[in-house]
PDB file of C-alpha atoms in Angstrom:
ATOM      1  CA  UNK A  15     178.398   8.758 146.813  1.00  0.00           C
ATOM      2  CA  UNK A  16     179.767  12.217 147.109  1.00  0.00           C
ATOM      3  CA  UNK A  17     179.048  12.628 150.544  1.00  0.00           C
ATOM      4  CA  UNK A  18     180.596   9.382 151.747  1.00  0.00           C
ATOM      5  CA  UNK A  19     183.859   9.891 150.470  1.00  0.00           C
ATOM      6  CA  UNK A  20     183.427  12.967 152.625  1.00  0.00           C
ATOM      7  CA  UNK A  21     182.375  11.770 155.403  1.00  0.00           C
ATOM      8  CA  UNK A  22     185.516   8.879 155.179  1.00  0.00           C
ATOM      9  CA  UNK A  23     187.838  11.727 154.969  1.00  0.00           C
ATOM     10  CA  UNK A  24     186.527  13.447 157.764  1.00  0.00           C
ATOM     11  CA  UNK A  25     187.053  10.746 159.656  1.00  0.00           C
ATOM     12  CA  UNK A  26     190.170  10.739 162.110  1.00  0.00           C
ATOM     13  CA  UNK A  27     192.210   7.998 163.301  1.00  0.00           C
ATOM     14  CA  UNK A  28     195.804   6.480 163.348  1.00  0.00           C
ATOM     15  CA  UNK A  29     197.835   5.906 160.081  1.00  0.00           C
ATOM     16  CA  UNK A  30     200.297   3.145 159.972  1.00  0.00           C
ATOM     17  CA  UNK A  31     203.572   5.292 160.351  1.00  0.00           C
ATOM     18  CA  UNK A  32     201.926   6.355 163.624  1.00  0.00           C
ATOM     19  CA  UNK A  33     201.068   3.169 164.829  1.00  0.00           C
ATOM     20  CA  UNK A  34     204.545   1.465 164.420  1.00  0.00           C
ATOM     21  CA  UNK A  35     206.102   4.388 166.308  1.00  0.00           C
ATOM     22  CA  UNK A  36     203.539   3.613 169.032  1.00  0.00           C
ATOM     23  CA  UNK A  37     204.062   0.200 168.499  1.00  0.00           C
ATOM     24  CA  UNK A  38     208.363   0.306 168.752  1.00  0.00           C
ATOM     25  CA  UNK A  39     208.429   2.846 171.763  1.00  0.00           C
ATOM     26  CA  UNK A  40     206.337   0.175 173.419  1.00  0.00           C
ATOM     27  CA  UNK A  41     208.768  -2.243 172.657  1.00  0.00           C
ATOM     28  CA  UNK A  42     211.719  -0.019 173.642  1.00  0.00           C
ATOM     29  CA  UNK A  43     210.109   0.398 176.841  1.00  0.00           C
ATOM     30  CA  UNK A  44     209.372  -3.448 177.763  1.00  0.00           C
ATOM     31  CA  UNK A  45     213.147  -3.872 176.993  1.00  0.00           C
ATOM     32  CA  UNK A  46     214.466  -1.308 179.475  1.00  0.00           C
ATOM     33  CA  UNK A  47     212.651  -2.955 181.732  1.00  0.00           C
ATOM     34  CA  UNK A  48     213.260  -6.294 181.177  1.00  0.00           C
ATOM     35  CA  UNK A  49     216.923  -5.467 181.772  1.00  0.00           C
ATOM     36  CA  UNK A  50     215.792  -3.593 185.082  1.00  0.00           C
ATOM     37  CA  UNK A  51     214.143  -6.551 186.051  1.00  0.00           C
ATOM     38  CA  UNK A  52     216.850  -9.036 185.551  1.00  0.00           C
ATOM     39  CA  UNK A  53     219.582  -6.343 187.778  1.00  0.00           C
ATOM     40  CA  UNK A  54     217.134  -6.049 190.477  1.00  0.00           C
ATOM     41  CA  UNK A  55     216.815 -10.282 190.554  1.00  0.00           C
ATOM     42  CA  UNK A  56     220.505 -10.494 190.403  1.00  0.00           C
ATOM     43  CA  UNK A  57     220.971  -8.039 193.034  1.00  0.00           C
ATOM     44  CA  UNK A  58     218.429  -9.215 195.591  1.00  0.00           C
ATOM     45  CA  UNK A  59     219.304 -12.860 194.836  1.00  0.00           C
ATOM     46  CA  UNK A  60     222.981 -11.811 196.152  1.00  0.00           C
ATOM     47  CA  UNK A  61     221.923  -9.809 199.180  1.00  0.00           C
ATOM     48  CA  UNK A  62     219.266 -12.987 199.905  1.00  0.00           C
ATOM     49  CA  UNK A  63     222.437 -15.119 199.491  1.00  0.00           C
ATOM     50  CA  UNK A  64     224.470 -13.334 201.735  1.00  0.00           C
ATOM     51  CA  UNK A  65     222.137 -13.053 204.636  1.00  0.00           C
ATOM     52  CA  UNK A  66     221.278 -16.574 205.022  1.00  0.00           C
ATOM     53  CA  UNK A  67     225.500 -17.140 205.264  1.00  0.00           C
ATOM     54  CA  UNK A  68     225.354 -14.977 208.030  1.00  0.00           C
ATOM     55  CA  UNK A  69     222.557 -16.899 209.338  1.00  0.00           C
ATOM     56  CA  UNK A  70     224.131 -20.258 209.158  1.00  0.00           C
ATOM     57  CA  UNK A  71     227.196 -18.973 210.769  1.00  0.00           C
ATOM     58  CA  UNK A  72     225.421 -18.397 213.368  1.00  0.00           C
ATOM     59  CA  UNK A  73     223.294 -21.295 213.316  1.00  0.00           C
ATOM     60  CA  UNK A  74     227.104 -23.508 213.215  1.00  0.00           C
ATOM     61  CA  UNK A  75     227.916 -21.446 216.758  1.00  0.00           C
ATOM     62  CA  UNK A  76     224.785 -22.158 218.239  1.00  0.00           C
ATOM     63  CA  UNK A  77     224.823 -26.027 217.235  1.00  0.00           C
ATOM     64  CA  UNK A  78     228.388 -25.609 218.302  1.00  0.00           C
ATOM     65  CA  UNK A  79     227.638 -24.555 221.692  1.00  0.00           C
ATOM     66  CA  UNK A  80     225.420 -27.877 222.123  1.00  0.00           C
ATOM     67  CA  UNK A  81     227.951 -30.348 220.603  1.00  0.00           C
ATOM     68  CA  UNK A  82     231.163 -29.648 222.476  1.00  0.00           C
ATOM     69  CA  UNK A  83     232.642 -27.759 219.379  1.00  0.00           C
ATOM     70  CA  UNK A  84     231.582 -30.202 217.156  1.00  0.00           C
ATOM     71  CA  UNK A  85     229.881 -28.093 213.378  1.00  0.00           C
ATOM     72  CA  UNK A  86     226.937 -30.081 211.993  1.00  0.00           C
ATOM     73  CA  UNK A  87     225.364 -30.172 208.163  1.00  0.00           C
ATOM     74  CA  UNK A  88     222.475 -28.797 207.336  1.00  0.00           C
ATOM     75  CA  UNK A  89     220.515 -31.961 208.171  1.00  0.00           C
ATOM     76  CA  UNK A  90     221.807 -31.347 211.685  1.00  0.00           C
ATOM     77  CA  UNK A  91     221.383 -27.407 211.839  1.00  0.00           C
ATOM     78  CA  UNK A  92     217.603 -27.543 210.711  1.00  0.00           C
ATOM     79  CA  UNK A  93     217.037 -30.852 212.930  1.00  0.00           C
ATOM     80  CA  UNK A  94     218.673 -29.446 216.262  1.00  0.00           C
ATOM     81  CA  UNK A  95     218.982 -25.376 215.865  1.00  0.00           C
ATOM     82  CA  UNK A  96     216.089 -24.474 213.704  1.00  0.00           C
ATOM     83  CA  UNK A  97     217.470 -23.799 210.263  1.00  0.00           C
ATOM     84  CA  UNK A  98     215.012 -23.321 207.619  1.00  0.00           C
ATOM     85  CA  UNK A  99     213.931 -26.737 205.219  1.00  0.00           C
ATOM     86  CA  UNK A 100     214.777 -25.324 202.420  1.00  0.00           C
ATOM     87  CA  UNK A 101     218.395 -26.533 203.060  1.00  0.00           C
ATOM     88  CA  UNK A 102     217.913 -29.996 203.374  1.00  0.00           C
ATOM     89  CA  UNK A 103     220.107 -32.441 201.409  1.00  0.00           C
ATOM     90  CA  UNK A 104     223.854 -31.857 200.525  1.00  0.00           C
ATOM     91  CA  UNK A 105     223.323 -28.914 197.997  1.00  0.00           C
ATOM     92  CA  UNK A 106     220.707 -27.318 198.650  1.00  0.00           C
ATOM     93  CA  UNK A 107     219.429 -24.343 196.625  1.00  0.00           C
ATOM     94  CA  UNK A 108     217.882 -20.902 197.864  1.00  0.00           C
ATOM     95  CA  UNK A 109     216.738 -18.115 195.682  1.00  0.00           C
ATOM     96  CA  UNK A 110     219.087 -18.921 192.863  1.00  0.00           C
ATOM     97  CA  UNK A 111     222.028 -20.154 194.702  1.00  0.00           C
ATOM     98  CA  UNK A 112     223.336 -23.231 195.153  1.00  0.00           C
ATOM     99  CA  UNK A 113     224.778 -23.551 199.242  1.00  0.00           C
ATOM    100  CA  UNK A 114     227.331 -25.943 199.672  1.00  0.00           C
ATOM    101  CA  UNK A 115     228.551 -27.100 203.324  1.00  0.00           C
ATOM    102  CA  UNK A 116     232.208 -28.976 203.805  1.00  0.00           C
ATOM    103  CA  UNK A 117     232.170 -29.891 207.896  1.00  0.00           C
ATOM    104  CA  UNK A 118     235.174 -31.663 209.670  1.00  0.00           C
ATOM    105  CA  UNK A 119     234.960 -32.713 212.983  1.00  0.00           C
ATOM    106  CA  UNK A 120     237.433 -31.982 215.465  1.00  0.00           C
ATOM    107  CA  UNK A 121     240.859 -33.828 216.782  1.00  0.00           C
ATOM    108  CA  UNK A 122     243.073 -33.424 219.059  1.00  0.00           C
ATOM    109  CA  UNK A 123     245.184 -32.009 216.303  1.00  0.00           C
ATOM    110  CA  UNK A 124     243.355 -29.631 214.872  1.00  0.00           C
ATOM    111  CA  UNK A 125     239.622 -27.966 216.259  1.00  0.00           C
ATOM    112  CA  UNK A 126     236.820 -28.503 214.631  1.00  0.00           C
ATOM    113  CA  UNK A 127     236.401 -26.518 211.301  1.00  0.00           C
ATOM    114  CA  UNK A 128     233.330 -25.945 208.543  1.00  0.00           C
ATOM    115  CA  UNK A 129     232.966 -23.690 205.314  1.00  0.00           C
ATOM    116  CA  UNK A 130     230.161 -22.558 203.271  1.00  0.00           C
ATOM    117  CA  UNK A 131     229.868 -21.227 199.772  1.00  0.00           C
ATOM    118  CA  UNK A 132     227.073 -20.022 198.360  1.00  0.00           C
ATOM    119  CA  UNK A 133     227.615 -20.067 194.145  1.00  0.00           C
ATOM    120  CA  UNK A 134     225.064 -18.614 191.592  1.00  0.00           C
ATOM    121  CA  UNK A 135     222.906 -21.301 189.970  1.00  0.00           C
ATOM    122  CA  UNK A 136     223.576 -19.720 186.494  1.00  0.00           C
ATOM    123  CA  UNK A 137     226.596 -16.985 186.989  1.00  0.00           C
ATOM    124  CA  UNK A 138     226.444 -15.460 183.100  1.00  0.00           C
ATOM    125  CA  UNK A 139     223.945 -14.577 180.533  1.00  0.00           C
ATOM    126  CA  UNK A 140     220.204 -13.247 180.607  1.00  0.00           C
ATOM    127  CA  UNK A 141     219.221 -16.111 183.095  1.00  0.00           C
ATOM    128  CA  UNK A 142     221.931 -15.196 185.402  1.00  0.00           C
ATOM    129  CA  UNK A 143     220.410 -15.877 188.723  1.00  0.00           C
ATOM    130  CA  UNK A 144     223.873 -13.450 189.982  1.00  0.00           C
ATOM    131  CA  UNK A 145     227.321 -13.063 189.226  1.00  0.00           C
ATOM    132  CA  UNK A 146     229.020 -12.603 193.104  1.00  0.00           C
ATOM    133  CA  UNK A 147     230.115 -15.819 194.683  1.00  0.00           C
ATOM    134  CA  UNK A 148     229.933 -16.208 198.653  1.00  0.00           C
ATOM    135  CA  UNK A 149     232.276 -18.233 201.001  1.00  0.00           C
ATOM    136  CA  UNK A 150     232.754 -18.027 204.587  1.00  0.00           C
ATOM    137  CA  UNK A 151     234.303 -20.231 207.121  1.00  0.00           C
ATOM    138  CA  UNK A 152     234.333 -21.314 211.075  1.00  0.00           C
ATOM    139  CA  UNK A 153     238.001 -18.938 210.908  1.00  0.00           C
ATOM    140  CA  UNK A 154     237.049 -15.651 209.836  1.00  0.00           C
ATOM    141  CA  UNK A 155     234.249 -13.380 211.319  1.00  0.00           C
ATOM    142  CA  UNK A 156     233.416 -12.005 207.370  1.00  0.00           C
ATOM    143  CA  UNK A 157     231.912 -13.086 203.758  1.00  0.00           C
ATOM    144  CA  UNK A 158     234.251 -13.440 201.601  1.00  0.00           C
ATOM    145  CA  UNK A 159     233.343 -12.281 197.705  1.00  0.00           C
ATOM    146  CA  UNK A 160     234.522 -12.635 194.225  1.00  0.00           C
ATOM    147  CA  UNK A 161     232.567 -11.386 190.740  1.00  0.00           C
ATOM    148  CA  UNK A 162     235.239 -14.253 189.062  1.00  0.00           C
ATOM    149  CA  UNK A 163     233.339 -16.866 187.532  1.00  0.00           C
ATOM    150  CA  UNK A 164     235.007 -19.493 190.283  1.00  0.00           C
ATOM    151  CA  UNK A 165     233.747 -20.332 194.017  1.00  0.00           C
ATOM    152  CA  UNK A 166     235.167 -17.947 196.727  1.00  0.00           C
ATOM    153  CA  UNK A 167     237.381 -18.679 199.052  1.00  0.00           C
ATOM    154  CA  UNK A 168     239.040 -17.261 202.018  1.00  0.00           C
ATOM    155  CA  UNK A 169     241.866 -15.101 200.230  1.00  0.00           C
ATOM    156  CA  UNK A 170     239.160 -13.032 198.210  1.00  0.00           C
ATOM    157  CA  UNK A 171     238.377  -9.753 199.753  1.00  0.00           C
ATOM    158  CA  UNK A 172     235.286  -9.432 202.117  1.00  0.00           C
ATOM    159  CA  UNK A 173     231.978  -7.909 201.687  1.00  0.00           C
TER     160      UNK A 173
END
């Protein structure tokens, strides 16, 4: 009997106080990087956001160009110029953001004018899918930004 209870202490191993401090900078650790996770989301969710405005502008010239002036919706733009299918439908969505497309046609009044914003599906909180909103319009050559919680329009600075 003697020479078990020496053979158990002999034995090496983990105690519990080490094991919770294992166990809590593990945690620690996964909840950095959560939070790193959810920025870099945000972030490339806005830069996706913002490159597929500039792509639609210039989809709007190039359906332009074939319509005497005339801007088309997205139905048009993927049916005549090639726009991607993912923007089918009135608001479509795209890697967290909701696209939204207001085309009026042309008079002899007034040309022919469009605008696009580009709004975060969620804007605050941990699901935040980002927090910049995106506008742009047949008038100005830039993206227009705001970090408000409110759609942009063409006042707010640019990009």
């Amino acid at each position: 009997m003697k020479n078990f209870r020496n053979t158990l202490r002999d034995q090496r191993g983990f105690n519990l106080i080490e094991l919770m401090i294992v166990i809590a900078i593990i945690g620690l650790l996964i909840g950095v990087g959560a939070y790193g996770w959810q920025q870099m989301m945000r972030s490339g969710n806005e830069a996706t956001a913002a490159q597929q405005l500039d792509k639609i502008r210039t989809f709007q010239a190039q359906y332009a160009a074939k319509n005497r002036g005339q801007f088309g919706k997205f139905d048009d733009l993927i049916r005549v110029v090639g726009l991607d299918e993912k923007f089918a439908g009135e608001r479509p969505v795209s890697n967290g953001y909701i696209f939204t497309l207001v085309v009026q046609e042309g008079s002899a009044a007034a040309p022919a004018f469009y605008s696009i914003n580009a709004d975060p599906q969620v804007a605050d909180g941990v699901a935040a899918t980002g927090t910049t909103h995106f506008y742009t319009d047949s008038n100005i050559s830039t993206i227009k930004t705001t970090i408000e919680n409110r759609p942009a329009k063409a006042d707010d600075p640019s990009m």
